[in-house]
Short mmCIF file of C-alpha atoms in Angstrom, two decimals:
data_model
loop_
_atom_site.label_atom_id
_atom_site.label_comp_id
_atom_site.label_asym_id
_atom_site.label_seq_id
_atom_site.Cartn_x
_atom_site.Cartn_y
_atom_site.Cartn_z
CA MET A 1 0.00 0.00 0.00
CA GLU A 2 1.37 3.39 -1.05
CA ASN A 3 1.97 6.06 1.58
CA ALA A 4 -1.22 8.13 1.50
CA THR A 5 0.67 11.29 2.54
CA ALA A 6 3.50 11.09 -0.03
CA MET A 7 3.80 14.18 -2.26
CA LEU A 8 5.11 14.53 -5.83
CA GLY A 9 6.51 17.29 -8.03
CA PRO A 10 9.21 19.93 -7.53
CA LYS A 11 6.82 22.02 -5.43
CA ARG A 12 5.39 19.00 -3.59
CA LEU A 13 1.84 19.97 -4.53
CA ILE A 14 0.62 16.62 -5.89
CA LYS A 15 -0.66 13.91 -3.58
CA LYS A 16 0.85 10.66 -4.86
CA HIS A 17 -2.16 8.59 -3.79
CA GLU A 18 -4.55 10.83 -5.79
CA PHE A 19 -2.20 11.00 -8.76
CA VAL A 20 -1.96 7.21 -9.05
CA ARG A 21 -5.71 6.87 -8.62
CA ILE A 22 -6.55 9.16 -11.53
CA ILE A 23 -3.91 7.43 -13.71
CA ILE A 24 -5.68 4.12 -13.03
CA GLN A 25 -9.00 5.73 -13.92
CA CYS A 26 -7.50 7.04 -17.17
CA LEU A 27 -6.09 3.61 -18.08
CA HIS A 28 -9.56 2.10 -17.59
CA SER A 29 -11.19 4.76 -19.77
CA LEU A 30 -8.59 4.22 -22.52
CA GLY A 31 -9.34 0.51 -22.53
CA TYR A 32 -6.07 -0.61 -20.93
CA LYS A 33 -7.80 -2.83 -18.34
CA ASN A 34 -4.82 -5.15 -17.74
CA SER A 35 -2.42 -2.24 -17.24
CA ALA A 36 -4.88 -0.63 -14.83
CA SER A 37 -5.20 -3.87 -12.85
CA CYS A 38 -1.40 -4.27 -12.68
CA LEU A 39 -1.00 -0.72 -11.37
CA GLU A 40 -3.77 -1.25 -8.81
CA SER A 41 -2.07 -4.46 -7.65
CA GLU A 42 1.44 -2.98 -7.49
CA SER A 43 0.42 0.28 -5.79
CA GLY A 44 -2.33 -1.08 -3.58
CA ILE A 45 -4.51 1.79 -4.77
CA SER A 46 -7.91 1.37 -6.38
CA HIS A 47 -9.49 3.99 -8.58
CA LYS A 48 -12.76 3.24 -6.77
CA SER A 49 -13.22 4.21 -3.12
CA PRO A 50 -14.46 1.65 -0.53
CA GLU A 51 -17.86 3.39 -0.44
CA SER A 52 -18.11 3.30 -4.21
CA LYS A 53 -17.19 -0.40 -4.37
CA LEU A 54 -19.71 -1.30 -1.66
CA LEU A 55 -22.45 0.72 -3.33
CA GLU A 56 -21.71 -0.93 -6.67
CA MET A 57 -22.00 -4.41 -5.14
CA GLN A 58 -25.32 -3.64 -3.44
CA VAL A 59 -26.89 -2.04 -6.53
CA LEU A 60 -25.80 -4.84 -8.88
CA ASN A 61 -27.19 -7.39 -6.42
CA ALA A 62 -30.44 -5.45 -6.01
CA ASN A 63 -29.90 -4.93 -2.28
CA TRP A 64 -31.88 -1.71 -2.31
CA GLU A 65 -32.19 -1.14 1.43
CA ASP A 66 -28.44 -1.59 1.87
CA SER A 67 -27.83 0.78 -1.06
CA ILE A 68 -30.04 3.38 0.60
CA GLY A 69 -28.23 2.82 3.91
CA ILE A 70 -24.85 3.47 2.26
CA LEU A 71 -26.09 6.71 0.68
CA ASN A 72 -27.58 7.90 3.97
CA GLY A 73 -24.34 7.06 5.75
CA ILE A 74 -22.09 9.15 3.50
CA GLU A 75 -21.13 12.37 5.26
CA ASP A 76 -20.70 15.77 3.62
CA LEU A 77 -23.40 15.16 1.00
CA THR A 78 -25.68 18.10 0.36
CA ASP A 79 -29.38 17.44 0.87
CA GLU A 80 -29.96 17.96 -2.84
CA THR A 81 -27.29 15.44 -3.88
CA ARG A 82 -28.45 12.84 -1.36
CA ALA A 83 -32.08 13.18 -2.51
CA SER A 84 -31.08 12.85 -6.18
CA ALA A 85 -28.97 9.75 -5.44
CA LEU A 86 -31.78 8.12 -3.43
CA PHE A 87 -34.18 8.89 -6.27
CA LEU A 88 -31.97 6.97 -8.73
CA VAL A 89 -31.86 3.91 -6.45
CA LEU A 90 -35.60 3.96 -5.73
CA GLN A 91 -36.40 4.48 -9.39
CA GLN A 92 -34.48 1.32 -10.28
CA CYS A 93 -36.12 -0.57 -7.43
CA LEU A 94 -39.57 0.57 -8.56
CA LEU A 95 -38.88 -0.43 -12.17
CA GLU A 96 -37.86 -3.94 -11.10
CA CYS A 97 -41.01 -4.30 -9.01
CA LEU A 98 -43.06 -3.48 -12.08
CA SER A 99 -41.04 -5.99 -14.09
CA ARG A 100 -41.92 -8.72 -11.59
CA GLY A 101 -45.59 -7.75 -11.72
CA ASP A 102 -45.50 -6.42 -8.17
CA ASP A 103 -47.53 -3.30 -8.89
CA SER A 104 -48.52 -2.86 -5.25
CA SER A 105 -44.90 -2.60 -4.05
CA ALA A 106 -44.07 -0.23 -6.91
CA LEU A 107 -46.96 2.04 -5.94
CA THR A 108 -45.95 1.95 -2.27
CA ILE A 109 -42.36 2.94 -3.15
CA LEU A 110 -43.65 5.80 -5.26
CA ARG A 111 -46.01 7.13 -2.60
CA LYS A 112 -44.04 6.55 0.60
CA ARG A 113 -40.38 6.60 -0.50
CA VAL A 114 -40.10 8.71 -3.66
CA SER A 115 -42.71 11.42 -3.10
CA PRO A 116 -41.17 12.73 0.16
CA LEU A 117 -37.79 13.26 -1.56
CA LYS A 118 -37.02 16.88 -2.35
CA VAL A 119 -36.27 16.32 -6.02
CA GLY A 120 -39.03 18.44 -7.51
CA ARG A 121 -42.65 17.62 -8.31
CA GLU A 122 -42.00 17.34 -12.04
CA LYS A 123 -39.47 14.55 -11.56
CA VAL A 124 -41.87 12.53 -9.40
CA HIS A 125 -44.78 13.14 -11.77
CA ASN A 126 -42.69 12.03 -14.75
CA LEU A 127 -41.78 8.82 -12.94
CA ALA A 128 -45.46 8.14 -12.13
CA ALA A 129 -46.46 8.83 -15.73
CA GLY A 130 -43.73 6.50 -16.93
CA MET A 131 -45.04 3.73 -14.69
CA LEU A 132 -48.54 4.14 -16.08
CA SER A 133 -47.30 4.23 -19.66
CA LEU A 134 -45.31 1.00 -19.22
CA LYS A 135 -48.35 -0.79 -17.81
CA GLU A 136 -50.69 0.47 -20.55
CA MET A 137 -48.28 -0.64 -23.27
CA GLY A 138 -47.74 -4.02 -21.63
CA MET A 139 -44.01 -3.39 -21.33
CA GLY A 140 -43.66 -3.98 -17.59
CA LYS A 141 -41.77 -7.27 -17.98
CA ILE A 142 -38.03 -6.82 -18.59
CA ASP A 143 -35.57 -9.68 -19.17
CA ASP A 144 -32.68 -10.32 -16.78
CA SER A 145 -29.94 -9.07 -19.12
CA SER A 146 -31.77 -5.76 -19.59
CA ILE A 147 -32.26 -5.47 -15.82
CA CYS A 148 -28.49 -5.84 -15.27
CA GLU A 149 -27.79 -3.22 -17.93
CA LEU A 150 -30.23 -0.79 -16.29
CA ARG A 151 -28.53 -1.30 -12.93
CA ARG A 152 -25.16 -0.46 -14.47
CA LYS A 153 -26.61 2.67 -16.03
CA SER A 154 -27.99 3.69 -12.64
CA LEU A 155 -24.50 3.19 -11.17
CA VAL A 156 -22.99 5.45 -13.82
CA GLU A 157 -25.50 8.16 -12.95
CA LEU A 158 -24.81 7.69 -9.24
CA GLU A 159 -21.06 8.08 -9.81
CA LYS A 160 -21.69 11.37 -11.60
CA LEU A 161 -23.68 12.62 -8.59
CA LEU A 162 -21.37 11.61 -5.75
CA PRO A 163 -18.50 14.00 -4.97
CA PRO A 164 -14.75 13.23 -4.73
CA PRO A 165 -13.09 11.36 -3.17
CA ILE A 166 -16.02 8.88 -3.14
CA THR A 167 -16.01 8.93 -6.93
CA LEU A 168 -13.72 10.59 -9.45
CA PRO A 169 -15.10 13.03 -12.01
CA GLU A 170 -15.15 11.40 -15.43
CA GLY A 171 -11.97 12.00 -17.47
CA ARG A 172 -10.20 13.68 -14.56
CA LEU A 173 -6.64 13.32 -15.92
CA GLU A 174 -7.64 14.58 -19.37
CA HIS A 175 -9.35 17.56 -17.75
CA LEU A 176 -6.24 18.44 -15.73
CA VAL A 177 -3.99 18.21 -18.79
CA GLU A 178 -6.36 20.30 -20.93
CA THR A 179 -6.55 22.90 -18.16
CA ALA A 180 -2.75 23.13 -18.09
CA ILE A 181 -2.58 23.47 -21.90
CA THR A 182 -5.29 26.13 -21.89
CA ALA A 183 -3.46 28.08 -19.18
CA GLN A 184 -0.25 28.00 -21.25
CA MET A 185 -2.10 29.21 -24.36
CA ASP A 186 -3.80 31.98 -22.39
CA SER A 187 -0.49 33.15 -20.96
CA CYS A 188 1.20 33.08 -24.39
CA ILE A 189 0.85 36.69 -25.56
CA TYR A 190 1.64 35.83 -29.19
CA HIS A 191 -0.53 32.71 -29.47
CA ASN A 192 -2.07 32.88 -32.94
CA SER A 193 -2.13 29.40 -34.44
CA PHE A 194 -4.29 26.33 -35.01
CA ARG A 195 -1.27 24.06 -34.75
CA GLU A 196 -1.46 21.21 -32.27
CA ILE A 197 0.24 21.68 -28.94
CA SER A 198 2.62 18.96 -27.77
CA LEU A 199 2.63 17.59 -24.24
CA TYR A 200 6.37 17.04 -24.52
CA GLU A 201 7.29 20.69 -23.97
CA ASP A 202 5.86 23.92 -22.57
CA HIS A 203 3.95 25.97 -25.13
CA TYR A 204 5.43 29.22 -26.41
CA CYS A 205 4.85 31.38 -29.50
CA GLY A 206 7.24 34.05 -30.79
CA ARG A 207 6.36 37.39 -32.38
CA ASP A 208 6.64 35.73 -35.80
CA GLN A 209 3.09 34.46 -35.17
CA ILE A 210 1.53 37.90 -35.72
CA PRO A 211 1.82 40.46 -38.55
CA THR A 212 4.65 42.89 -37.76
CA GLN A 213 6.23 43.60 -41.15
CA THR A 214 5.00 45.22 -44.37
CA VAL A 215 4.85 42.59 -47.11
CA GLN A 216 2.92 44.56 -49.75
CA ILE A 217 1.90 48.15 -50.45
CA LEU A 218 -1.25 48.80 -52.52
CA THR A 219 -1.14 52.13 -54.34
CA GLU A 220 -4.13 52.13 -56.72
CA HIS A 221 -6.12 54.71 -54.75
CA LYS A 222 -5.44 58.31 -55.72
CA HIS A 223 -6.35 59.97 -52.43
CA GLU A 224 -6.75 59.23 -48.72
CA VAL A 225 -7.84 55.64 -48.00
CA TRP A 226 -10.53 55.70 -45.33
CA PHE A 227 -11.66 52.12 -44.93
CA VAL A 228 -10.52 48.51 -45.46
CA GLN A 229 -12.25 45.23 -44.69
CA PHE A 230 -11.42 41.61 -45.49
CA SER A 231 -14.21 39.32 -46.65
CA HIS A 232 -15.43 36.66 -44.22
CA ASN A 233 -13.69 33.89 -46.18
CA GLY A 234 -10.45 35.89 -46.19
CA GLU A 235 -10.17 35.68 -49.99
CA TYR A 236 -10.87 39.36 -50.73
CA LEU A 237 -10.12 42.80 -49.37
CA ALA A 238 -12.33 45.81 -50.03
CA SER A 239 -11.11 49.38 -49.66
CA SER A 240 -12.71 52.81 -50.00
CA SER A 241 -11.18 56.21 -50.53
CA ARG A 242 -11.59 59.92 -50.75
CA ASP A 243 -10.98 59.48 -54.49
CA CYS A 244 -14.70 58.44 -54.76
CA ALA A 245 -13.80 54.84 -55.59
CA ALA A 246 -13.88 51.49 -53.85
CA ILE A 247 -11.66 48.58 -54.83
CA ILE A 248 -12.08 44.83 -54.47
CA TRP A 249 -8.73 43.08 -54.11
CA LYS A 250 -8.22 39.34 -54.56
CA VAL A 251 -5.98 37.50 -52.06
CA LEU A 252 -3.98 34.90 -54.01
CA GLU A 253 -2.87 31.57 -52.57
CA ASN A 254 0.64 32.93 -51.98
CA GLY A 255 -0.77 35.83 -49.95
CA VAL A 256 -0.24 38.50 -52.60
CA LEU A 257 -3.17 40.85 -53.31
CA ILE A 258 -4.16 41.88 -56.84
CA LEU A 259 -6.81 44.35 -58.01
CA ARG A 260 -10.02 42.53 -58.97
CA HIS A 261 -12.57 45.33 -59.48
CA MET A 262 -12.47 49.13 -59.39
CA LEU A 263 -15.93 50.32 -58.27
CA GLN A 264 -16.54 53.82 -59.62
CA SER A 265 -20.09 55.05 -59.33
CA HIS A 266 -20.15 57.34 -56.31
CA GLN A 267 -20.03 61.11 -56.71
CA ASN A 268 -18.53 61.69 -53.28
CA PRO A 269 -15.70 60.07 -51.29
CA VAL A 270 -16.55 56.50 -50.26
CA SER A 271 -16.53 56.36 -46.47
CA PHE A 272 -16.97 52.63 -45.80
CA VAL A 273 -17.77 49.19 -47.20
CA ALA A 274 -19.50 46.09 -45.82
CA TRP A 275 -19.28 42.48 -47.04
CA SER A 276 -22.34 40.25 -47.12
CA PRO A 277 -21.86 37.20 -44.86
CA ASP A 278 -21.72 34.91 -47.91
CA ASP A 279 -19.15 37.26 -49.54
CA THR A 280 -21.08 37.48 -52.84
CA MET A 281 -22.08 41.15 -52.38
CA LEU A 282 -20.48 44.35 -51.16
CA LEU A 283 -22.10 47.53 -49.86
CA THR A 284 -20.38 50.87 -50.40
CA CYS A 285 -21.42 54.19 -48.97
CA GLY A 286 -20.58 57.59 -50.36
CA ASN A 287 -19.89 60.30 -47.80
CA GLY A 288 -23.24 62.03 -47.34
CA GLU A 289 -24.50 60.04 -50.30
CA VAL A 290 -26.44 56.93 -51.26
CA LEU A 291 -25.66 53.31 -50.50
CA LYS A 292 -24.77 50.97 -53.36
CA LEU A 293 -24.85 47.18 -53.60
CA TRP A 294 -22.25 45.46 -55.81
CA ASP A 295 -21.88 41.96 -57.22
CA VAL A 296 -18.45 40.74 -56.13
CA GLU A 297 -17.98 38.32 -59.02
CA THR A 298 -18.75 40.81 -61.81
CA GLY A 299 -18.04 44.15 -60.12
CA THR A 300 -21.40 45.55 -61.30
CA CYS A 301 -23.78 47.68 -59.24
CA LYS A 302 -26.95 45.73 -58.44
CA HIS A 303 -28.93 48.34 -56.52
CA THR A 304 -28.83 51.86 -55.10
CA PHE A 305 -30.55 52.38 -51.74
CA GLY A 306 -32.25 55.52 -50.52
CA ASP A 307 -31.88 58.87 -52.17
CA HIS A 308 -29.62 61.85 -51.87
CA GLY A 309 -31.68 63.05 -48.91
CA PHE A 310 -30.82 59.95 -46.90
CA ILE A 311 -27.37 60.42 -45.37
CA VAL A 312 -26.06 56.98 -44.45
CA SER A 313 -23.56 56.96 -41.61
CA SER A 314 -23.09 53.19 -41.35
CA CYS A 315 -24.58 49.88 -42.41
CA ALA A 316 -24.38 46.17 -41.61
CA TRP A 317 -25.66 42.82 -42.83
CA PHE A 318 -27.77 40.18 -41.14
CA PRO A 319 -26.37 36.62 -41.29
CA ASP A 320 -28.79 35.47 -44.02
CA SER A 321 -27.16 37.87 -46.55
CA LYS A 322 -30.70 38.99 -47.48
CA ARG A 323 -31.23 41.92 -45.09
CA ILE A 324 -29.21 45.02 -44.41
CA VAL A 325 -29.58 47.68 -41.76
CA CYS A 326 -28.47 51.29 -42.20
CA GLY A 327 -28.08 54.16 -39.79
CA SER A 328 -28.27 57.84 -40.62
CA SER A 329 -26.56 60.83 -39.08
CA ASP A 330 -29.85 62.65 -39.70
CA PRO A 331 -31.94 62.15 -36.53
CA GLU A 332 -35.18 62.25 -38.53
CA LYS A 333 -34.10 59.27 -40.65
CA GLY A 334 -33.02 56.91 -37.85
CA ILE A 335 -32.32 53.27 -38.74
CA TYR A 336 -33.75 51.34 -41.69
CA MET A 337 -33.81 47.63 -42.49
CA TRP A 338 -34.00 46.78 -46.20
CA ASP A 339 -33.88 43.64 -48.30
CA CYS A 340 -31.40 43.45 -51.17
CA ASP A 341 -33.97 44.89 -53.59
CA GLY A 342 -34.44 48.01 -51.53
CA ASN A 343 -37.77 47.09 -49.97
CA GLU A 344 -38.17 48.50 -46.48
CA ILE A 345 -38.68 45.77 -43.88
CA LYS A 346 -38.54 47.82 -40.73
CA ALA A 347 -37.59 51.30 -39.53
CA TRP A 348 -36.64 52.86 -36.23
CA LYS A 349 -37.15 56.61 -36.50
CA GLY A 350 -38.93 59.55 -34.95
CA MET A 351 -38.43 62.81 -33.15
CA ARG A 352 -36.75 61.10 -30.17
CA MET A 353 -34.33 59.08 -32.28
CA PRO A 354 -30.80 60.53 -31.96
CA LYS A 355 -28.38 60.48 -34.87
CA VAL A 356 -26.62 57.17 -35.51
CA LEU A 357 -22.83 57.40 -35.76
CA ASP A 358 -22.05 53.71 -36.30
CA LEU A 359 -23.78 50.36 -36.06
CA ALA A 360 -23.14 46.63 -36.32
CA VAL A 361 -25.08 43.37 -36.28
CA THR A 362 -23.51 40.57 -34.27
CA PRO A 363 -22.51 37.65 -36.53
CA ASP A 364 -25.12 35.42 -34.87
CA GLY A 365 -27.79 37.94 -35.91
CA GLU A 366 -29.18 38.30 -32.39
CA ASN A 367 -28.18 41.88 -31.58
CA LEU A 368 -28.19 45.23 -33.34
CA ILE A 369 -25.55 47.50 -31.79
CA SER A 370 -25.66 51.24 -32.45
CA ILE A 371 -23.65 54.28 -31.43
CA PHE A 372 -26.10 57.07 -30.53
CA SER A 373 -25.49 60.67 -29.53
CA GLU A 374 -21.70 60.22 -29.63
CA LYS A 375 -21.40 58.64 -26.16
CA GLU A 376 -24.03 55.86 -26.00
CA ILE A 377 -23.79 52.22 -27.08
CA ARG A 378 -27.26 50.72 -27.50
CA ILE A 379 -27.55 46.94 -27.77
CA LEU A 380 -30.94 45.78 -29.07
CA ASN A 381 -31.92 42.10 -29.07
CA VAL A 382 -33.64 41.80 -32.44
CA GLY A 383 -35.80 38.85 -31.36
CA THR A 384 -37.04 40.11 -27.99
CA ASN A 385 -36.63 43.88 -28.45
CA ALA A 386 -34.85 43.94 -25.09
CA GLU A 387 -32.34 46.79 -24.98
CA HIS A 388 -29.54 47.92 -22.75
CA VAL A 389 -27.40 51.02 -22.97
CA ILE A 390 -23.72 51.50 -22.18
CA SER A 391 -22.64 55.08 -21.56
CA GLU A 392 -19.13 56.36 -22.22
CA ASP A 393 -17.61 59.59 -20.90
CA TYR A 394 -15.98 60.55 -24.20
CA SER A 395 -17.10 60.64 -27.82
CA ILE A 396 -17.13 57.32 -29.66
CA THR A 397 -15.84 57.32 -33.23
CA SER A 398 -16.21 53.69 -34.30
CA LEU A 399 -17.49 50.24 -33.37
CA SER A 400 -16.36 46.67 -34.07
CA VAL A 401 -17.73 43.28 -32.98
CA SER A 402 -15.86 40.00 -32.40
CA ARG A 403 -16.54 37.00 -34.67
CA ASP A 404 -18.03 35.02 -31.77
CA SER A 405 -20.61 37.80 -31.14
CA LYS A 406 -19.57 38.07 -27.49
CA PHE A 407 -17.56 41.31 -27.41
CA LEU A 408 -17.46 44.77 -28.93
CA ILE A 409 -14.78 47.46 -29.03
CA VAL A 410 -15.20 51.19 -29.46
CA ASN A 411 -12.61 53.85 -30.24
CA LEU A 412 -12.87 57.00 -28.12
CA ASN A 413 -11.39 60.41 -28.84
CA SER A 414 -9.82 60.22 -25.37
CA GLU A 415 -7.13 58.00 -26.94
CA GLU A 416 -8.58 54.81 -25.47
CA ILE A 417 -10.20 51.71 -26.91
CA HIS A 418 -12.80 50.05 -24.68
CA MET A 419 -13.95 46.44 -24.89
CA TRP A 420 -17.39 45.50 -23.53
CA ASP A 421 -19.30 42.24 -23.39
CA VAL A 422 -22.39 42.20 -25.61
CA ALA A 423 -24.44 40.44 -22.91
CA GLY A 424 -24.09 43.52 -20.70
CA LYS A 425 -22.73 41.78 -17.61
CA TRP A 426 -19.55 43.85 -17.22
CA GLU A 427 -19.66 46.92 -15.03
CA LYS A 428 -16.40 48.27 -16.45
CA PRO A 429 -14.70 47.80 -19.83
CA LEU A 430 -11.24 46.50 -20.57
CA LYS A 431 -9.15 49.45 -21.77
CA TYR A 432 -6.35 49.71 -24.35
CA THR A 433 -4.10 52.73 -24.65
CA GLY A 434 -0.99 53.96 -26.43
CA HIS A 435 -2.32 55.06 -29.81
CA LYS A 436 -3.06 58.67 -30.80
CA GLN A 437 -6.60 59.86 -31.55
CA ASN A 438 -7.95 63.36 -31.03
CA LYS A 439 -9.53 64.71 -34.22
CA TYR A 440 -10.29 61.96 -36.70
CA VAL A 441 -12.35 58.78 -37.02
CA ILE A 442 -9.99 55.92 -36.25
CA ARG A 443 -11.21 52.33 -36.60
CA SER A 444 -9.99 49.25 -34.76
CA CYS A 445 -10.72 45.54 -35.14
CA PHE A 446 -10.47 42.16 -33.46
CA GLY A 447 -8.13 39.65 -35.04
CA GLY A 448 -6.04 36.54 -34.85
CA PHE A 449 -6.78 33.07 -33.54
CA HIS A 450 -9.99 33.24 -31.46
CA CYS A 451 -9.89 37.06 -31.84
CA THR A 452 -7.04 37.13 -29.32
CA PHE A 453 -5.75 40.50 -30.56
CA ILE A 454 -6.97 44.03 -31.13
CA ALA A 455 -5.48 46.26 -33.82
CA SER A 456 -6.03 49.96 -34.43
CA GLY A 457 -4.92 52.80 -36.62
CA SER A 458 -3.60 56.03 -35.15
CA GLU A 459 -3.15 59.70 -35.97
CA ASN A 460 0.64 59.39 -35.63
CA SER A 461 0.92 57.15 -38.76
CA LEU A 462 1.45 53.97 -36.73
CA VAL A 463 -0.50 50.71 -36.38
CA TYR A 464 -0.98 49.35 -32.86
CA ILE A 465 -1.57 45.73 -31.82
CA TRP A 466 -2.66 44.61 -28.33
CA ASN A 467 -3.16 41.21 -26.82
CA ARG A 468 -6.67 41.39 -25.38
CA GLY A 469 -5.34 40.54 -21.95
CA ASN A 470 -3.01 43.56 -21.74
CA SER A 471 -3.80 47.26 -21.92
CA THR A 472 -0.43 48.29 -23.36
CA PRO A 473 0.53 47.65 -27.00
CA LEU A 474 2.16 44.35 -27.87
CA GLU A 475 3.54 45.71 -31.16
CA VAL A 476 3.72 49.13 -32.83
CA LEU A 477 4.10 49.00 -36.62
CA SER A 478 5.68 51.81 -38.59
CA GLY A 479 5.61 52.40 -42.33
CA HIS A 480 2.75 54.74 -43.18
CA LEU A 481 3.51 58.42 -43.62
CA MET A 482 0.21 59.90 -42.44
CA THR A 483 -2.81 59.05 -40.24
CA VAL A 484 -3.87 55.39 -40.30
CA ASN A 485 -7.66 55.49 -40.51
CA CYS A 486 -8.67 51.84 -40.43
CA VAL A 487 -7.30 48.33 -40.00
CA SER A 488 -8.69 44.90 -40.85
CA TRP A 489 -7.38 41.48 -39.78
CA ASN A 490 -7.87 38.62 -42.21
CA PRO A 491 -10.32 36.19 -40.51
CA ARG A 492 -8.81 33.11 -42.19
CA ARG A 493 -5.15 34.07 -42.58
CA HIS A 494 -4.42 34.94 -38.97
CA GLN A 495 -1.03 36.43 -39.81
CA MET A 496 -2.35 38.96 -42.36
CA LEU A 497 -3.39 42.52 -41.46
CA ALA A 498 -4.37 45.44 -43.72
CA SER A 499 -4.15 49.14 -42.85
CA ALA A 500 -5.53 52.18 -44.71
CA SER A 501 -3.91 55.60 -44.52
CA ASP A 502 -4.19 59.23 -45.56
CA ASP A 503 -0.88 58.65 -47.40
CA HIS A 504 -3.02 57.13 -50.24
CA THR A 505 -1.79 53.59 -49.58
CA ILE A 506 -2.91 50.32 -48.09
CA ARG A 507 -0.27 48.27 -46.34
CA ILE A 508 -0.47 44.51 -45.98
CA TRP A 509 1.34 43.23 -42.92
CA GLY A 510 2.67 39.73 -42.37
CA PRO A 511 4.97 37.87 -39.97
CA SER A 512 8.58 38.94 -39.68
CA GLN A 513 10.73 37.45 -42.46
CA PRO A 514 13.46 38.47 -44.91
CA ARG A 515 12.28 41.76 -46.41
CA ASN A 516 10.66 41.47 -49.83
CA ILE A 517 8.03 44.19 -50.15
CA THR A 518 5.69 44.11 -53.16
CA THR A 519 4.16 47.35 -54.46
CA THR A 520 0.90 47.17 -56.41
#
């Protein structure tokens, strides 16, 4: 028998007896029964406690009163757990009475033993209804092999209920190892990869996992570039500029971008673009002008929304790629929902509707998030119409939502980026600082593996990258010559970032490597 007080590990934190016990459990679950038996024999440790073994014997032998006595004799069980465990035993006992045709005993157990248990009326009623159903269908009789199988299933459920050390949680060793791996990934500030993590060494990523170096400069725009956004499949990049044009760029297999379509139909500078979730369509918005819908494959304009009296400030798609929602900086216009043919589906407008500065629809389609009156974030559940408001102390210039629909970030003219949870449970935001923003609209984005990073432009011509867990910049990227207005992280190529600047260029950033910059 192993010494029950022996400790393992450099810090002596691991109880040897517990460690061996969960190894034996793991061997059993992996199917290595002989190895588990050998370890039990050599160590004198069983993965099942004495109480668990005794309970198993009594249940399998249908000694119900003894089973109940064992459960009542276990200390430190909560009343709820004890009642649930007794219910499982009595349920099996009742079922076997029915199988033998002993309806009277089954009814007595139900009335005098099960009903007093504090397990909830619904549970007791369901058991009674099940009894009646079995009798009506003539299915009370169960063969011996099925009875044994039902007893084993009841044991499995009992083991899930009873706390350690009486029973071990299922897959305990796997859970501990996964927890350790997750902790290492969470503490790795550069983690940005799908690659498998080995148990043979501690996990660590270097800065070559994130985009830190210019790999291509796009120069087709003839004026300030205000907006960039990668498509959801990561195969395209759209950009818009003060030169009144938008461009669709194709991302080749080797990571190089080439011009696919030049979209020239707006009379004013194009302030932003928005990809449909299926990436077949693109919305472009002229500054103080109409909204246009483009076919990505052909580069042709499919529809023009609104009129020159409707000043669109922002727009977003719903996940079905059939509905769009647009906000206006004109308080009288409010927010409109259209289909792709321009038919109005719904509108939120009126005298009390403040002007909309920016908006987004969460990727799951559940929430419409709007920036109202410069300092308010309004989150509307589209299905329930429930709404909650987050108030900021400084003016908000832009909004972005994470791919998992759980978080949003806003840029403030106080030179801070704030991250909030969409569910509205946080009392305070996570804050990110270091970039420069006083006068202009600067846009940030989530990016990387599991949206681990936040990137933002800046008025000092630099691009900033933060790990979400740290308020200070992880990397500061130089290269642009003027204000960086917008950034976009490729959702499929986690090491590709695009930035748009007043210097008329778009820079594509990749991991650090021998310098070979392409200009297009």
